[in-house]
PDB file of C-alpha atoms in Angstrom:
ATOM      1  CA  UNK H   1     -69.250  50.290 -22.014  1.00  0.00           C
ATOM      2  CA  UNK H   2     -66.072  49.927 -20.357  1.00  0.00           C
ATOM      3  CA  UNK H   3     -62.906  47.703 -21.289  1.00  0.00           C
ATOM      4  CA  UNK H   4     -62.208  45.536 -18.143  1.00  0.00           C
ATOM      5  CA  UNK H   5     -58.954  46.617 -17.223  1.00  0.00           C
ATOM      6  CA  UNK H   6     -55.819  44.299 -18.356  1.00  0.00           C
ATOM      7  CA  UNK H   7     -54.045  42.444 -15.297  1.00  0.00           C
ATOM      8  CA  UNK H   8     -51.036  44.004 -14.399  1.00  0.00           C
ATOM      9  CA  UNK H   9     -47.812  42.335 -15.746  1.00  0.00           C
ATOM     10  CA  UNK H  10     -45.328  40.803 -12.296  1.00  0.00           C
ATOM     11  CA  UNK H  11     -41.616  39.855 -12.905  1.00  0.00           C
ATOM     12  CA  UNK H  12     -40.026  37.329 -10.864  1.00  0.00           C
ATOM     13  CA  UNK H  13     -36.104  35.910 -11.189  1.00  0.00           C
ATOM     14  CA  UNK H  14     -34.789  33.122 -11.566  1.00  0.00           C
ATOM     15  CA  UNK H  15     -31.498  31.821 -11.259  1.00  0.00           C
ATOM     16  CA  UNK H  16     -29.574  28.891 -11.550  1.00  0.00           C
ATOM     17  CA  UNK H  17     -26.358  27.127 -12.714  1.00  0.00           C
ATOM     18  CA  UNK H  18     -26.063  24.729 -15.417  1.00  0.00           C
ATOM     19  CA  UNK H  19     -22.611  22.349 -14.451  1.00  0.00           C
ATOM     20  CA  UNK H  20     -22.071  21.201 -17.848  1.00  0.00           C
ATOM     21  CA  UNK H  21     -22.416  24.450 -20.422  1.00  0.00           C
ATOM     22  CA  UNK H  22     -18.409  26.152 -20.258  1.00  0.00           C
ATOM     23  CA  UNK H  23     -19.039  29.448 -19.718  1.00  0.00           C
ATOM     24  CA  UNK H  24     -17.204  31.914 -22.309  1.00  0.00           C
ATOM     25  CA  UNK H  25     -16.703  35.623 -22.367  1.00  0.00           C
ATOM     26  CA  UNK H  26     -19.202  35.711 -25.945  1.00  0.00           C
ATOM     27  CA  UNK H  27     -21.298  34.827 -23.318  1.00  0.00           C
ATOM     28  CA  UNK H  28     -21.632  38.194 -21.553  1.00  0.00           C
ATOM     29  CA  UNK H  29     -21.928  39.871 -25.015  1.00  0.00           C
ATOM     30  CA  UNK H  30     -25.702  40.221 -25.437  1.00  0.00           C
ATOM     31  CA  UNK H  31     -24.870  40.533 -29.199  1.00  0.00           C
ATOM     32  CA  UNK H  32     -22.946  37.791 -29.718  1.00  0.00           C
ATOM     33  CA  UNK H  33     -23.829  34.498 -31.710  1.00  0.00           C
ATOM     34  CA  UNK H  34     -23.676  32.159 -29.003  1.00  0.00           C
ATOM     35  CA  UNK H  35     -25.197  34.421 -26.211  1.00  0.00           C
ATOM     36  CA  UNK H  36     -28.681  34.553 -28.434  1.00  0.00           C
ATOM     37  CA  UNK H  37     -28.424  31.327 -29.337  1.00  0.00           C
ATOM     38  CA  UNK H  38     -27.982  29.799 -25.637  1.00  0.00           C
ATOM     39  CA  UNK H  39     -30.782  32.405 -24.623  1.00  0.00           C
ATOM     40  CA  UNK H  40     -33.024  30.547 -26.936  1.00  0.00           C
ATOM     41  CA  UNK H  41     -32.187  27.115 -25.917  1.00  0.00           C
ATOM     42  CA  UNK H  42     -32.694  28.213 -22.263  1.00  0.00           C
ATOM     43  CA  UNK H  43     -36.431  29.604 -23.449  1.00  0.00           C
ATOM     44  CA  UNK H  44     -37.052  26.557 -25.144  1.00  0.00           C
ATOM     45  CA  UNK H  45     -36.764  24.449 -21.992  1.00  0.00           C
ATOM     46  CA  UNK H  46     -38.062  26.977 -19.356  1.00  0.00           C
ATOM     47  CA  UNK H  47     -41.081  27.857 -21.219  1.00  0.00           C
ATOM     48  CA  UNK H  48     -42.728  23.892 -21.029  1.00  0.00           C
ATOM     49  CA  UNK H  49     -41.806  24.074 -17.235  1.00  0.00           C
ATOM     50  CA  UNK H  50     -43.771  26.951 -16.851  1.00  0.00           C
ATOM     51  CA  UNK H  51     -46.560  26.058 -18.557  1.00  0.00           C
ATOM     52  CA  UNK H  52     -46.835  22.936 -16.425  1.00  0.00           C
ATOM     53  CA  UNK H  53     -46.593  25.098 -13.284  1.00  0.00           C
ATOM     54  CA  UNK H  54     -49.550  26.658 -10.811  1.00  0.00           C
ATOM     55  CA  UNK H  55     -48.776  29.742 -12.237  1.00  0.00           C
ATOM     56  CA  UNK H  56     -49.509  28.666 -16.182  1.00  0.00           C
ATOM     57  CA  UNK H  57     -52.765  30.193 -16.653  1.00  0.00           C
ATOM     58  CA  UNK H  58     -50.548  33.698 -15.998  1.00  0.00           C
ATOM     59  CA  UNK H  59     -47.385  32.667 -17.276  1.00  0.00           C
ATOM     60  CA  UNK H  60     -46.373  34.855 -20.337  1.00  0.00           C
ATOM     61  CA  UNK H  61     -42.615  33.908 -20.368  1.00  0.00           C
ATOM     62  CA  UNK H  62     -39.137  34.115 -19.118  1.00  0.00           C
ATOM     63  CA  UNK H  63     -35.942  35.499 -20.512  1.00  0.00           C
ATOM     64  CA  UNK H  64     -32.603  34.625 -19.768  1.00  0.00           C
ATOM     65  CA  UNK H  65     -30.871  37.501 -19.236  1.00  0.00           C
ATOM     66  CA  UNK H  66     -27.050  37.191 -18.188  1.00  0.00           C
ATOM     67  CA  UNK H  67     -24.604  34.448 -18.505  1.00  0.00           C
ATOM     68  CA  UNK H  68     -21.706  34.271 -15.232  1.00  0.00           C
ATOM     69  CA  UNK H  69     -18.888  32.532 -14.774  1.00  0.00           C
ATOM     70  CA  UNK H  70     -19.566  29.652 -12.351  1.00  0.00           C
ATOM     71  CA  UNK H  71     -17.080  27.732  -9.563  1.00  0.00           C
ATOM     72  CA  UNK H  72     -15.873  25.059 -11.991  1.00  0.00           C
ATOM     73  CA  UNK H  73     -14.639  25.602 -15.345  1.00  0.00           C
ATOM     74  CA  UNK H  74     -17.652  23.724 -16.788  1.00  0.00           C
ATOM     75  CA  UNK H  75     -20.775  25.986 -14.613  1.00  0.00           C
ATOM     76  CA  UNK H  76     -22.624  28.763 -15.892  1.00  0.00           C
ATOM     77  CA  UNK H  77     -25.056  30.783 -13.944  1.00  0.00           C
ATOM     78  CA  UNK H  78     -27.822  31.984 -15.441  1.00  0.00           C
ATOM     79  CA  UNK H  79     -30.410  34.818 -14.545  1.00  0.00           C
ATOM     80  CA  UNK H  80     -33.860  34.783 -16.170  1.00  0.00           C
ATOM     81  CA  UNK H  81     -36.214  36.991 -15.443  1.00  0.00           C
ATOM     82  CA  UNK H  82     -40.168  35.853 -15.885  1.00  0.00           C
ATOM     83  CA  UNK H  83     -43.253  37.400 -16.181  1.00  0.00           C
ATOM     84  CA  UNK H  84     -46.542  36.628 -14.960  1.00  0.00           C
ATOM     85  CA  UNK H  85     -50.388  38.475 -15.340  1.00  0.00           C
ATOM     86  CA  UNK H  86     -51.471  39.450 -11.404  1.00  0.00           C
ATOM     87  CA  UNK H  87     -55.289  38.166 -11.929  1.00  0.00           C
ATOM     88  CA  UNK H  88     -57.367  36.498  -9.686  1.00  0.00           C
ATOM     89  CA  UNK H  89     -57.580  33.181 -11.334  1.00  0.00           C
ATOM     90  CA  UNK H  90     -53.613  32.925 -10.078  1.00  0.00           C
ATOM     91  CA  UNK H  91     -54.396  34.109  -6.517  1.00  0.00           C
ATOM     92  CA  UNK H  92     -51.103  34.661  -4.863  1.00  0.00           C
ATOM     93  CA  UNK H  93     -48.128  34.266  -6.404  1.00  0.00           C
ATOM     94  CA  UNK H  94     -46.438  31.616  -3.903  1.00  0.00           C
ATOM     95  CA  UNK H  95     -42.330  31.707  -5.127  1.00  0.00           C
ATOM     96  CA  UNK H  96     -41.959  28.314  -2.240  1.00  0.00           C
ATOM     97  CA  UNK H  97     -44.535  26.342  -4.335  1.00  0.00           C
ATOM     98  CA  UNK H  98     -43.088  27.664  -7.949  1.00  0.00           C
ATOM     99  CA  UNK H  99     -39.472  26.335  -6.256  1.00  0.00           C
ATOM    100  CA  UNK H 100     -41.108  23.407  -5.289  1.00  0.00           C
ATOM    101  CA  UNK H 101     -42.704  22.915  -8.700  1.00  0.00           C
ATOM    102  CA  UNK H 102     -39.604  23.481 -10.557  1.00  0.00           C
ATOM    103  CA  UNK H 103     -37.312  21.120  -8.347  1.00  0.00           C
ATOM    104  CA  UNK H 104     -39.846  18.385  -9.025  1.00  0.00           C
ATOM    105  CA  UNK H 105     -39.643  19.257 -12.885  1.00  0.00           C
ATOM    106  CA  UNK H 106     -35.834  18.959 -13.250  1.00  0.00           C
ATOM    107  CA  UNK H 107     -35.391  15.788 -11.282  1.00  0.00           C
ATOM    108  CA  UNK H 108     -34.691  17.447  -8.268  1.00  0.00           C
ATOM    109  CA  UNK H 109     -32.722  20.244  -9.368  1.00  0.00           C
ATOM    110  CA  UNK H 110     -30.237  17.947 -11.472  1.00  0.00           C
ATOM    111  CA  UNK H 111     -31.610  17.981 -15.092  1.00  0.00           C
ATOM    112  CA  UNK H 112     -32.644  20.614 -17.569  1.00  0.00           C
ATOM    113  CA  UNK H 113     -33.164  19.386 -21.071  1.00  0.00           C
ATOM    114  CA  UNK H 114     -29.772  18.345 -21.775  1.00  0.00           C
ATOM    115  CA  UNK H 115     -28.383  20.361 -19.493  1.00  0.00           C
ATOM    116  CA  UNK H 116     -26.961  19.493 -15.645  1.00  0.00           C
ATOM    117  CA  UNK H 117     -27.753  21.758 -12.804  1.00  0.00           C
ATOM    118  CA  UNK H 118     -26.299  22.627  -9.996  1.00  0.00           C
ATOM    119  CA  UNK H 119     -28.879  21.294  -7.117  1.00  0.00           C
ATOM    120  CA  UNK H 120     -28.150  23.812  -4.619  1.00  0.00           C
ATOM    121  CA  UNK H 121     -28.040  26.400  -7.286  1.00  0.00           C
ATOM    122  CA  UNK H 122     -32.125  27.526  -8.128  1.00  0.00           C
ATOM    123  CA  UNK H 123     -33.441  30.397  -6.947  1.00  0.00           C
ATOM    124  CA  UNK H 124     -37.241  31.822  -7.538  1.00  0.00           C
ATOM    125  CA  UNK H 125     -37.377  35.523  -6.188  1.00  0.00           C
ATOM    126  CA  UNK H 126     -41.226  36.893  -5.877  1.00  0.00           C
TER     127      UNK H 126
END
């Protein structure tokens, strides 16, 4: 007998800017205290989203990545990347619906745990 083969793991990015976290340059040190730390807030309130999403059943997380310097002395951009299993229970992976999804989840682009966003500021790229 034969294994059925394992679906094949798909990233995706996602990006947005949280209006009310002051970006700092321990930030961009992927060392630092506070960069791990944030990184681990961010998973804590991505993953539930996700999970909640058309895409959960294939969902096997999402990592913040880097911290930017936003407009305003108060915005930080952040870039996750995410990872799904291509299967056929997911079909295709639809980055308009995920958006759609996601906008819904955080009050229309506005809320994000405790944090603010940016509404013009989410991105899914597929």
């Amino acid at each position: 007998t034969t294994a059925a083969p394992k679906p094949a793991s798909r990233n995706f990015t996602l990006n947005f800017t949280l209006t009310n976290l002051r970006y700092t340059a321990d930030l961009d040190a992927p060392n630092s205290r506070r960069f791990l730390s944030t990184v681990k807030v961010m998973n804590h309130y991505l993953d539930p989203l996700f999970k909640r999403s058309s895409i959960s059943s294939a969902y096997t997380g999402c990592k913040a990545m880097r911290f930017r310097s936003g407009r305003r002395r108060d915005d930080t951009k952040v870039d996750a990347v995410c990872s799904y299993n291509d299967n056929a229970s997911l079909g295709r992976f639809d980055r308009e619906q995920l958006y759609q999804e996601l906008s819904t989840m955080t009050n229309s682009v506005t809320k994000l745990g405790h944090y603010s966003l940016d509404r013009s500021s989410l991105y899914v790229d597929g």
